[in-house]
Every structure is written in structure tokens, then in C-alpha cells.
Short mmCIF file of C-alpha atoms (C1' of nucleotides) in Angstrom, two decimals:
data_model
loop_
_atom_site.label_atom_id
_atom_site.label_comp_id
_atom_site.label_asym_id
_atom_site.label_seq_id
_atom_site.Cartn_x
_atom_site.Cartn_y
_atom_site.Cartn_z
CA MET S 295 -136.93 105.82 -59.32
CA PRO S 296 -136.05 105.31 -55.97
CA GLU S 297 -135.43 101.62 -56.46
CA GLY S 298 -131.95 100.30 -55.80
CA HIS S 299 -130.35 101.28 -59.08
CA SER S 300 -131.19 104.96 -58.53
CA VAL S 301 -129.60 105.05 -55.11
CA HIS S 302 -126.41 103.43 -56.38
CA ARG S 303 -126.26 106.09 -59.08
CA ILE S 304 -126.69 108.80 -56.48
CA ALA S 305 -123.91 107.25 -54.40
CA GLY S 306 -121.76 107.32 -57.52
CA GLN S 307 -122.46 110.99 -58.09
CA PHE S 308 -121.33 111.78 -54.57
CA ALA S 309 -118.29 109.53 -54.91
CA ARG S 310 -117.18 111.27 -58.09
CA HIS S 311 -117.93 114.87 -57.23
CA PHE S 312 -118.17 115.30 -53.45
CA VAL S 313 -115.94 112.77 -51.71
CA GLY S 314 -112.75 114.42 -50.52
CA LYS S 315 -114.29 117.87 -50.73
CA THR S 316 -115.14 120.19 -47.89
CA CYS S 317 -118.89 120.64 -47.88
CA GLN S 318 -121.18 123.38 -46.73
CA VAL S 319 -124.24 121.54 -45.46
CA SER S 320 -127.40 123.53 -44.90
CA SER S 321 -131.15 123.17 -44.79
CA PRO S 322 -132.79 125.87 -46.90
CA GLN S 323 -136.16 124.52 -45.79
CA GLY S 324 -135.04 124.57 -42.17
CA ARG S 325 -136.19 121.10 -41.24
CA PHE S 326 -132.79 119.44 -41.06
CA GLY S 327 -131.30 120.58 -37.78
CA ASP S 328 -128.49 118.04 -37.94
CA ALA S 329 -126.88 120.01 -40.76
CA ARG S 330 -124.73 121.81 -38.16
CA LEU S 331 -123.16 118.47 -37.16
CA ILE S 332 -121.54 117.98 -40.55
CA ASP S 333 -121.40 121.50 -41.98
CA GLY S 334 -117.89 122.47 -42.97
CA HIS S 335 -116.64 118.90 -42.96
CA THR S 336 -115.41 116.53 -45.63
CA ILE S 337 -117.24 113.58 -47.11
CA THR S 338 -114.91 110.61 -46.89
CA ARG S 339 -117.05 107.89 -48.41
CA SER S 340 -120.31 107.48 -50.33
CA TYR S 341 -122.12 104.20 -50.79
CA ALA S 342 -125.55 102.64 -51.15
CA VAL S 343 -127.11 99.50 -49.76
CA GLY S 344 -130.47 98.70 -51.29
CA LYS S 345 -132.45 101.93 -51.25
CA HIS S 346 -130.37 103.48 -48.47
CA LEU S 347 -127.69 106.09 -49.13
CA PHE S 348 -124.80 106.61 -46.72
CA LEU S 349 -122.45 109.61 -46.83
CA GLU S 350 -119.60 109.32 -44.33
CA PHE S 351 -118.00 112.51 -43.01
CA ASP S 352 -114.62 113.09 -41.42
CA THR S 353 -116.41 113.66 -38.12
CA GLY S 354 -117.15 109.94 -38.01
CA ASP S 355 -120.82 110.70 -38.56
CA THR S 356 -122.83 109.44 -41.49
CA LEU S 357 -125.66 111.16 -43.32
CA HIS S 358 -128.28 108.46 -43.87
CA VAL S 359 -130.92 109.16 -46.53
CA HIS S 360 -133.87 107.14 -47.75
CA LEU S 361 -135.83 108.82 -50.55
CA GLY S 362 -139.10 107.05 -49.86
CA ILE S 363 -141.75 107.63 -52.48
CA TYR S 364 -141.31 111.37 -53.02
CA GLY S 365 -137.66 112.01 -52.50
CA ALA S 366 -135.19 113.18 -55.11
CA TRP S 367 -131.68 114.58 -55.39
CA ASP S 368 -130.91 117.36 -57.83
CA PHE S 369 -127.30 117.92 -58.81
CA ALA S 370 -125.69 120.85 -60.51
CA GLY S 371 -122.14 121.85 -61.13
CA ASN S 372 -120.01 124.70 -62.31
CA VAL S 373 -117.26 122.55 -63.79
CA ASN S 374 -117.00 119.76 -66.29
CA LEU S 375 -118.44 116.81 -64.48
CA ASP S 376 -117.98 113.40 -65.93
CA ASP S 377 -120.73 110.84 -65.93
CA THR S 378 -119.15 107.47 -65.55
CA ALA S 379 -122.57 105.90 -65.30
CA SER S 380 -123.11 106.48 -68.98
CA SER S 381 -120.82 106.45 -71.94
CA ALA S 382 -121.37 110.08 -72.77
CA GLY S 383 -119.54 112.85 -70.99
CA GLY S 384 -121.45 115.74 -69.56
CA ARG S 385 -122.06 117.92 -66.61
CA MET S 386 -124.65 117.61 -63.93
CA GLY S 387 -126.72 120.66 -64.67
CA GLN S 388 -128.00 121.41 -68.11
CA THR S 389 -128.38 125.03 -68.97
CA ALA S 390 -130.79 126.55 -71.40
CA GLY S 391 -131.18 130.15 -72.31
CA LYS S 392 -130.14 132.43 -69.50
CA GLY S 393 -128.73 129.79 -67.29
CA THR S 394 -131.96 128.23 -66.12
CA VAL S 395 -131.58 124.55 -65.42
CA VAL S 396 -134.45 122.74 -67.04
CA GLY S 397 -135.58 119.53 -68.51
CA ALA S 398 -134.18 117.02 -66.09
CA HIS S 399 -136.24 113.91 -65.55
CA GLU S 400 -136.04 110.65 -63.71
CA ASP S 401 -133.28 109.26 -65.85
CA SER S 402 -131.14 112.33 -66.14
CA LEU S 403 -127.85 112.91 -64.53
CA ALA S 404 -129.15 116.11 -62.99
CA SER S 405 -132.07 114.69 -61.07
CA ILE S 406 -132.32 111.26 -59.51
CA GLY S 407 -135.39 110.29 -57.57
CA ALA S 408 -139.08 110.89 -58.00
CA PRO S 409 -139.79 112.08 -61.55
CA ARG S 410 -139.67 115.83 -61.75
CA ARG S 411 -137.92 118.62 -63.50
CA THR S 412 -134.76 119.81 -61.88
CA ARG S 413 -135.65 122.88 -59.86
CA LEU S 414 -132.45 124.84 -59.79
CA ARG S 415 -132.68 128.48 -60.75
CA MET S 416 -129.53 130.04 -62.05
CA GLY S 417 -130.88 133.54 -62.16
CA GLU S 418 -130.59 136.05 -64.96
CA SER S 419 -126.86 135.99 -65.41
CA GLU S 420 -125.11 135.15 -68.59
CA THR S 421 -123.50 131.79 -69.07
CA HIS S 422 -119.87 131.29 -69.88
CA GLY S 423 -118.99 128.47 -72.21
CA GLY S 424 -122.39 127.00 -71.53
CA TYR S 425 -121.94 127.03 -67.77
CA PRO S 426 -123.73 129.36 -65.42
CA VAL S 427 -121.58 132.11 -63.99
CA ASP S 428 -123.51 132.56 -60.77
CA PHE S 429 -122.78 129.42 -58.85
CA PRO S 430 -124.31 128.09 -56.69
CA PRO S 431 -127.86 128.25 -57.99
CA GLU S 432 -130.64 129.55 -55.82
CA PRO S 433 -132.55 126.71 -54.14
CA VAL S 434 -136.10 126.32 -55.37
CA GLY S 435 -138.90 124.54 -53.55
CA GLN S 436 -138.68 122.49 -50.38
CA VAL S 437 -134.97 121.73 -50.17
CA ARG S 438 -134.38 119.73 -47.00
CA VAL S 439 -130.62 119.51 -47.41
CA ARG S 440 -128.15 121.33 -49.60
CA ILE S 441 -124.60 120.00 -49.87
CA LEU S 442 -122.30 122.46 -51.52
CA THR S 443 -118.66 122.28 -52.56
CA ALA S 444 -116.63 124.83 -54.45
CA ASP S 445 -117.94 123.53 -57.76
CA ALA S 446 -120.87 121.19 -57.20
CA VAL S 447 -124.17 121.23 -55.37
CA ALA S 448 -126.68 118.57 -54.38
CA ASP S 449 -130.20 119.42 -53.22
CA LEU S 450 -132.41 116.87 -51.45
CA ARG S 451 -136.19 117.11 -51.41
CA GLY S 452 -138.89 115.02 -49.79
CA PRO S 453 -136.91 112.18 -48.20
CA THR S 454 -138.53 109.70 -45.86
CA VAL S 455 -135.32 109.47 -43.83
CA CYS S 456 -132.59 112.07 -43.48
CA ASP S 457 -130.52 111.68 -40.32
CA VAL S 458 -126.98 112.09 -39.08
CA VAL S 459 -126.09 108.83 -37.37
CA GLY S 460 -123.10 107.15 -35.77
CA PRO S 461 -121.33 103.93 -36.77
CA ASP S 462 -123.47 101.74 -34.50
CA ARG S 463 -126.68 102.94 -36.06
CA VAL S 464 -125.24 102.44 -39.55
CA ALA S 465 -124.37 98.87 -38.62
CA ASP S 466 -127.88 98.29 -37.30
CA ILE S 467 -129.48 99.60 -40.48
CA ARG S 468 -127.23 97.48 -42.64
CA ASN S 469 -127.79 94.37 -40.56
CA GLU S 470 -131.53 94.71 -40.98
CA LEU S 471 -131.22 94.76 -44.76
CA GLY S 472 -131.12 91.74 -46.98
CA PRO S 473 -128.31 91.31 -49.50
CA ASP S 474 -127.67 93.80 -52.27
CA PRO S 475 -125.98 92.20 -55.30
CA LEU S 476 -123.68 95.18 -55.72
CA VAL S 477 -122.56 95.09 -52.10
CA ASP S 478 -122.65 91.49 -50.93
CA ARG S 479 -120.32 89.04 -52.61
CA LYS S 480 -122.01 86.14 -50.88
CA GLY S 481 -125.41 87.65 -51.39
CA GLU S 482 -126.91 84.72 -53.23
CA GLN S 483 -126.60 82.37 -50.28
CA ARG S 484 -128.00 84.95 -47.88
CA PHE S 485 -130.88 85.51 -50.28
CA LEU S 486 -131.58 81.79 -50.53
CA ASP S 487 -131.39 81.39 -46.76
CA ARG S 488 -133.82 84.19 -46.11
CA ILE S 489 -136.33 83.65 -48.88
CA GLY S 490 -136.37 79.91 -48.42
CA ARG S 491 -137.62 80.37 -44.88
CA THR S 492 -140.71 82.38 -45.72
CA GLY S 493 -144.03 81.01 -46.79
CA THR S 494 -145.30 84.40 -47.92
CA PRO S 495 -146.12 84.88 -51.59
CA ILE S 496 -143.08 85.48 -53.76
CA GLY S 497 -144.66 88.78 -54.86
CA ARG S 498 -144.44 89.98 -51.27
CA ALA S 499 -141.10 88.39 -50.46
CA LEU S 500 -139.28 90.19 -53.28
CA MET S 501 -140.47 93.54 -51.87
CA ASN S 502 -139.27 92.69 -48.38
CA GLN S 503 -136.04 94.63 -47.88
CA LYS S 504 -134.97 92.23 -45.14
CA ILE S 505 -134.92 89.41 -47.69
CA VAL S 506 -133.36 91.24 -50.60
CA ALA S 507 -132.44 94.92 -50.70
CA GLY S 508 -133.27 97.31 -53.48
CA ILE S 509 -136.19 95.73 -55.30
CA GLY S 510 -139.27 97.95 -55.60
CA ASN S 511 -142.63 97.74 -57.27
CA VAL S 512 -141.40 97.99 -60.85
CA TYR S 513 -138.61 95.43 -60.61
CA ARG S 514 -140.87 93.11 -58.60
CA ALA S 515 -143.51 92.97 -61.32
CA GLU S 516 -141.01 92.72 -64.13
CA MET S 517 -138.86 90.05 -62.51
CA LEU S 518 -141.86 87.83 -61.86
CA PHE S 519 -142.94 88.16 -65.47
CA ARG S 520 -139.43 87.46 -66.74
CA ALA S 521 -139.40 84.31 -64.61
CA ARG S 522 -142.96 83.46 -65.69
CA LEU S 523 -143.84 83.12 -62.02
CA SER S 524 -147.17 83.68 -60.32
CA PRO S 525 -146.82 86.35 -57.61
CA TYR S 526 -149.06 84.26 -55.38
CA LEU S 527 -146.83 81.20 -55.05
CA ALA S 528 -145.34 80.69 -51.61
CA ALA S 529 -141.68 81.66 -51.72
CA ASN S 530 -140.57 78.52 -49.90
CA SER S 531 -142.44 76.33 -52.38
CA LEU S 532 -140.18 77.39 -55.22
CA PRO S 533 -137.25 75.20 -56.30
CA ALA S 534 -133.82 76.43 -55.31
CA GLU S 535 -132.87 76.79 -58.96
CA THR S 536 -135.81 79.14 -59.50
CA LEU S 537 -134.75 81.26 -56.54
CA ARG S 538 -131.15 81.29 -57.74
CA ALA S 539 -132.37 82.45 -61.15
CA LEU S 540 -134.34 85.25 -59.51
CA TRP S 541 -131.23 86.40 -57.67
CA ALA S 542 -129.17 86.28 -60.84
CA ASP S 543 -131.83 88.21 -62.72
CA TRP S 544 -131.95 90.88 -60.02
CA ALA S 545 -128.17 91.18 -60.05
CA GLY S 546 -128.20 91.66 -63.81
CA LEU S 547 -131.09 94.11 -63.87
CA LEU S 548 -129.56 96.15 -61.05
CA ALA S 549 -126.20 96.39 -62.79
CA LEU S 550 -127.92 97.40 -66.03
CA GLY S 551 -130.04 99.96 -64.20
CA VAL S 552 -127.01 101.53 -62.55
CA LYS S 553 -125.24 101.67 -65.89
CA THR S 554 -128.10 103.15 -67.90
CA GLY S 555 -130.10 104.97 -65.25
CA GLN S 556 -133.22 103.31 -66.53
CA MET S 557 -135.20 100.30 -65.47
CA MET S 558 -134.74 98.40 -68.68
CA THR S 559 -136.40 95.06 -68.09
CA MET S 560 -137.14 93.88 -71.62
CA ASP S 561 -134.65 91.69 -73.45
CA GLY S 562 -134.18 91.04 -77.11
CA LEU S 563 -135.52 94.33 -78.39
CA THR S 564 -135.02 95.38 -81.96
CA ALA S 565 -133.16 98.61 -82.54
CA SER S 566 -136.40 100.54 -83.06
CA GLN S 567 -138.00 98.99 -80.00
CA LYS S 568 -134.93 99.93 -78.00
CA ARG S 569 -135.19 103.51 -79.17
CA ALA S 570 -138.86 103.58 -78.21
CA ALA S 571 -138.08 102.12 -74.80
CA LEU S 572 -135.38 104.68 -74.16
CA ALA S 573 -137.63 107.52 -75.20
CA ASN S 574 -140.79 106.45 -73.43
CA ARG S 575 -140.97 104.56 -70.20
CA ASP S 576 -144.42 103.30 -71.08
CA ASP S 577 -142.69 101.20 -73.73
CA ARG S 578 -140.07 99.94 -71.34
CA HIS S 579 -141.76 97.17 -69.39
CA TRP S 580 -143.44 93.82 -69.85
CA VAL S 581 -146.27 94.34 -67.40
CA TYR S 582 -145.62 97.30 -65.08
CA ARG S 583 -148.31 99.98 -65.53
CA ARG S 584 -149.78 98.05 -68.43
CA ALA S 585 -153.08 96.96 -66.82
CA GLY S 586 -155.77 96.42 -69.43
CA GLN S 587 -153.26 96.26 -72.29
CA PRO S 588 -152.39 93.06 -74.16
CA CYS S 589 -149.43 91.02 -72.96
CA ARG S 590 -146.46 91.61 -75.25
CA VAL S 591 -145.94 87.84 -75.46
CA CYS S 592 -149.35 86.18 -75.55
CA GLY S 593 -151.88 88.98 -75.94
CA THR S 594 -153.76 88.22 -72.74
CA THR S 595 -154.95 91.32 -70.91
CA ILE S 596 -152.52 92.41 -68.20
CA VAL S 597 -154.14 92.29 -64.76
CA LEU S 598 -153.79 94.77 -61.90
CA ASP S 599 -154.19 93.53 -58.36
CA ILE S 600 -153.41 95.15 -55.02
CA MET S 601 -150.94 93.22 -52.91
CA GLU S 602 -150.06 94.71 -49.53
CA ALA S 603 -151.47 98.06 -50.62
CA ARG S 604 -149.14 98.17 -53.63
CA LYS S 605 -150.12 97.77 -57.25
CA LEU S 606 -149.16 94.43 -58.71
CA TYR S 607 -149.21 93.83 -62.47
CA PHE S 608 -149.01 90.44 -64.14
CA CYS S 609 -150.01 88.39 -67.16
CA PRO S 610 -152.30 85.63 -65.92
CA THR S 611 -151.47 83.37 -68.87
CA CYS S 612 -147.69 83.72 -69.04
CA GLN S 613 -147.36 83.63 -65.27
CA GLY S 614 -149.81 80.81 -64.75
CA VAL S 615 -152.18 82.64 -62.43
CA THR S 616 -155.50 80.87 -62.18
CA ALA S 617 -158.77 82.36 -60.88
"C1'" DT E 125 -157.47 125.39 -59.17
"C1'" DG E 126 -158.14 121.07 -57.27
"C1'" DG E 127 -157.91 116.11 -57.40
"C1'" DG E 128 -155.23 112.05 -58.46
"C1'" DT E 129 -150.90 109.82 -58.59
"C1'" DA E 130 -146.09 108.09 -57.42
"C1'" DT E 131 -140.61 103.29 -58.30
"C1'" DG E 132 -141.63 103.51 -49.90
"C1'" DT E 133 -141.84 102.72 -45.07
"C1'" DC E 134 -143.58 102.99 -40.46
"C1'" DC E 135 -147.00 102.91 -36.94
"C1'" DA E 136 -151.52 102.65 -34.67
"C1'" DC E 137 -155.43 99.96 -34.46
"C1'" DT U 975 -155.22 97.04 -42.85
"C1'" DG U 976 -155.41 101.83 -43.31
"C1'" DG U 977 -153.49 106.14 -42.72
"C1'" DA U 978 -149.61 109.34 -42.21
"C1'" DC U 979 -145.64 111.12 -43.93
"C1'" DC U 980 -144.39 114.66 -47.67
"C1'" DT U 981 -143.34 116.79 -52.46
"C1'" DA U 982 -144.30 117.91 -57.08
"C1'" DC U 983 -146.21 116.81 -61.48
"C1'" DC U 984 -150.12 115.95 -64.56
"C1'" DC U 985 -154.64 116.38 -66.11
"C1'" DA U 986 -159.49 117.63 -65.95
"C1'" DT U 987 -162.40 121.35 -65.06
#
DNA sequence: TGGGTATGTCCAC
DNA sequence: TGGACCTACCCAT
């Protein structure tokens, strides 16, 4: 989840359902003291850069959130809420039985972040037309921040970063980040400039948010397989055309991920394979989390290594890794 | 019930 | 390089 595509989807949710609305901002858990700085104010803009989410308020302050490894947003609404990120219409919360919101998962509209069921309890009330009557739902679990409008609610759990910051700090954060294909029109050149200067292995460079923003462990492994590149090659040893192709691949995968909500990294699937991939994320990748299984292309056993304390998956044959 | 795991980042050593 | 942070799910017992 919390790779770049997820955060762009979250930013989209806020843009569609919260921007322009007066928000009650609270911290049910009690650990977000800055809530008082923005409580009762209006969100004027929502956007993402890499894995960072920025919500601008009419106070001039910005709520800056990084989900880290555990974080997740849960959304629910009491009105018809469109989902422009997918072709199907829908609302943010899904009700079942007596209004209990259940069944959300990493890809759902209701919950974006670390994989978990949406934990919004609607109580014992009846529903009306499929929508819970008692809005807003009671917060469940460790909700760091709740943002509530008249008809929509967003609950944040487990973020690594959750701060109210001023414009200077926002600029600093953004300046430290590498290009994001969905944000930076001239991103390719910035990417080439930055990655071409580092002699670190390409498997490390792609994870460096100062070089390129938004790539995480899944996209890293999958992009290197798609490019048939060894993770151990020095980034600055790669031809410019190879680096340009990596940038283009990331731009395409990110756009697809934002559109579908899933990290679809396999091309050319048959209809049945596509259905399997959509239904089961274990069938969705070339190498990620497939250690010990045969490569989908050549049958060689997929290898797991630890690079910088993160799990790295690759096919030694397809990616030309020796020894 | 308890241990293992997770798509991330920072900091101390 | 290893641990801390921090939350919840999944599985074995």
C-alpha cells in the first residue's frame, strides 16, 4: 500500500469529498495535539508528492501525513460518493447488515493504506437506502486523526508522520524529494540527473526518495524484473536509455496504480489471468513475495535477498544476476 | 494467546 | 547496521 499510487488515491479522495468543506478535526486517540490548529477550518487543497500527503487549510497551515509502514486512512460517507479512480460508482463506506462497515481491504475505496479491514462501527441503527442513519460512525481502534465534514469522515491510524506545518516546511519537504511523475512535468530529466550521479546499486537507488519519489519495495522489485535488470548494478553504470525506460515504466505503473488502486505490474495477461490477479495479490506480481517459486518466464527459482534491511526479490536468470 | 509480518523512515552507534 | 517507531492482521498453538 503505502507506495506512491496509494497516496495519490488518498489525495484524490480528499480532493473530491473534503476540499471546500468545513472540517471538524479531532484526535480520538489523543496523540495529535495540533488538531486544534486546523479544527473548524476548510481544506483548500489536497495533493500528494511521492508517499507524502498534503492537506492545505484556509489557515495557511498544511496537514502533512506520511503513512510509513503501518498507516492507513479509512473513509466513510453518508451520501453518494463517486469514485473517479475507478469506473464504477459507489460510496466510501460499505454497509452490511445493521450498518456495520466491513470487508474493506487494501484496494478498496474505503480503506487505503496498510492492509486491514475498515474499522468503522455504525452501531445498531437501521440503514436507510443502504446508508447508515447514524453518521458519523464511532471511531474504532487507535485513530490518530479524524477529519469530519457534514457527510464524510476520514480516520487516520498509525502514521509515521502527522504534523501541521507552514509553507516553508512544506517547501523543504518537497525540495528534498525526487521527482514524482504525476507532479513533475520535467521529472525525467531530474531523475536522470540524480540517478546518474550515484554509484549505488540500482536496487537501492530506486528506493531512494531523493532520487525518485513514490517507489517502494513492491514496485522496486517488479520494475527491475520488467527491465530485466540486476538490482546489484551500479546506477551510474546503466545507459541513459535504460534509465529513461525505467522512468517511463514508473510513470506508467504509477498512473495505472492510481487508476485501479492495485499494483498491477504484469503485462499481457489473459482474461483469466487478469481475473486471478485482481482477486488475489499473490497472482499479481512477477517476483515480489514469490521467493522459492518458479519464475513466470523461465522457471528459475525466485531468490530473496536482503538489501538495506528490505526484502529484495529477483529472478537470477532473467535479471542476469550471477553468484 | 502470542509470535511473526508488513508496500517506510529516522536515528544512534 | 540495527533498532525504534507503531498498528493490526494472520496463523500456529
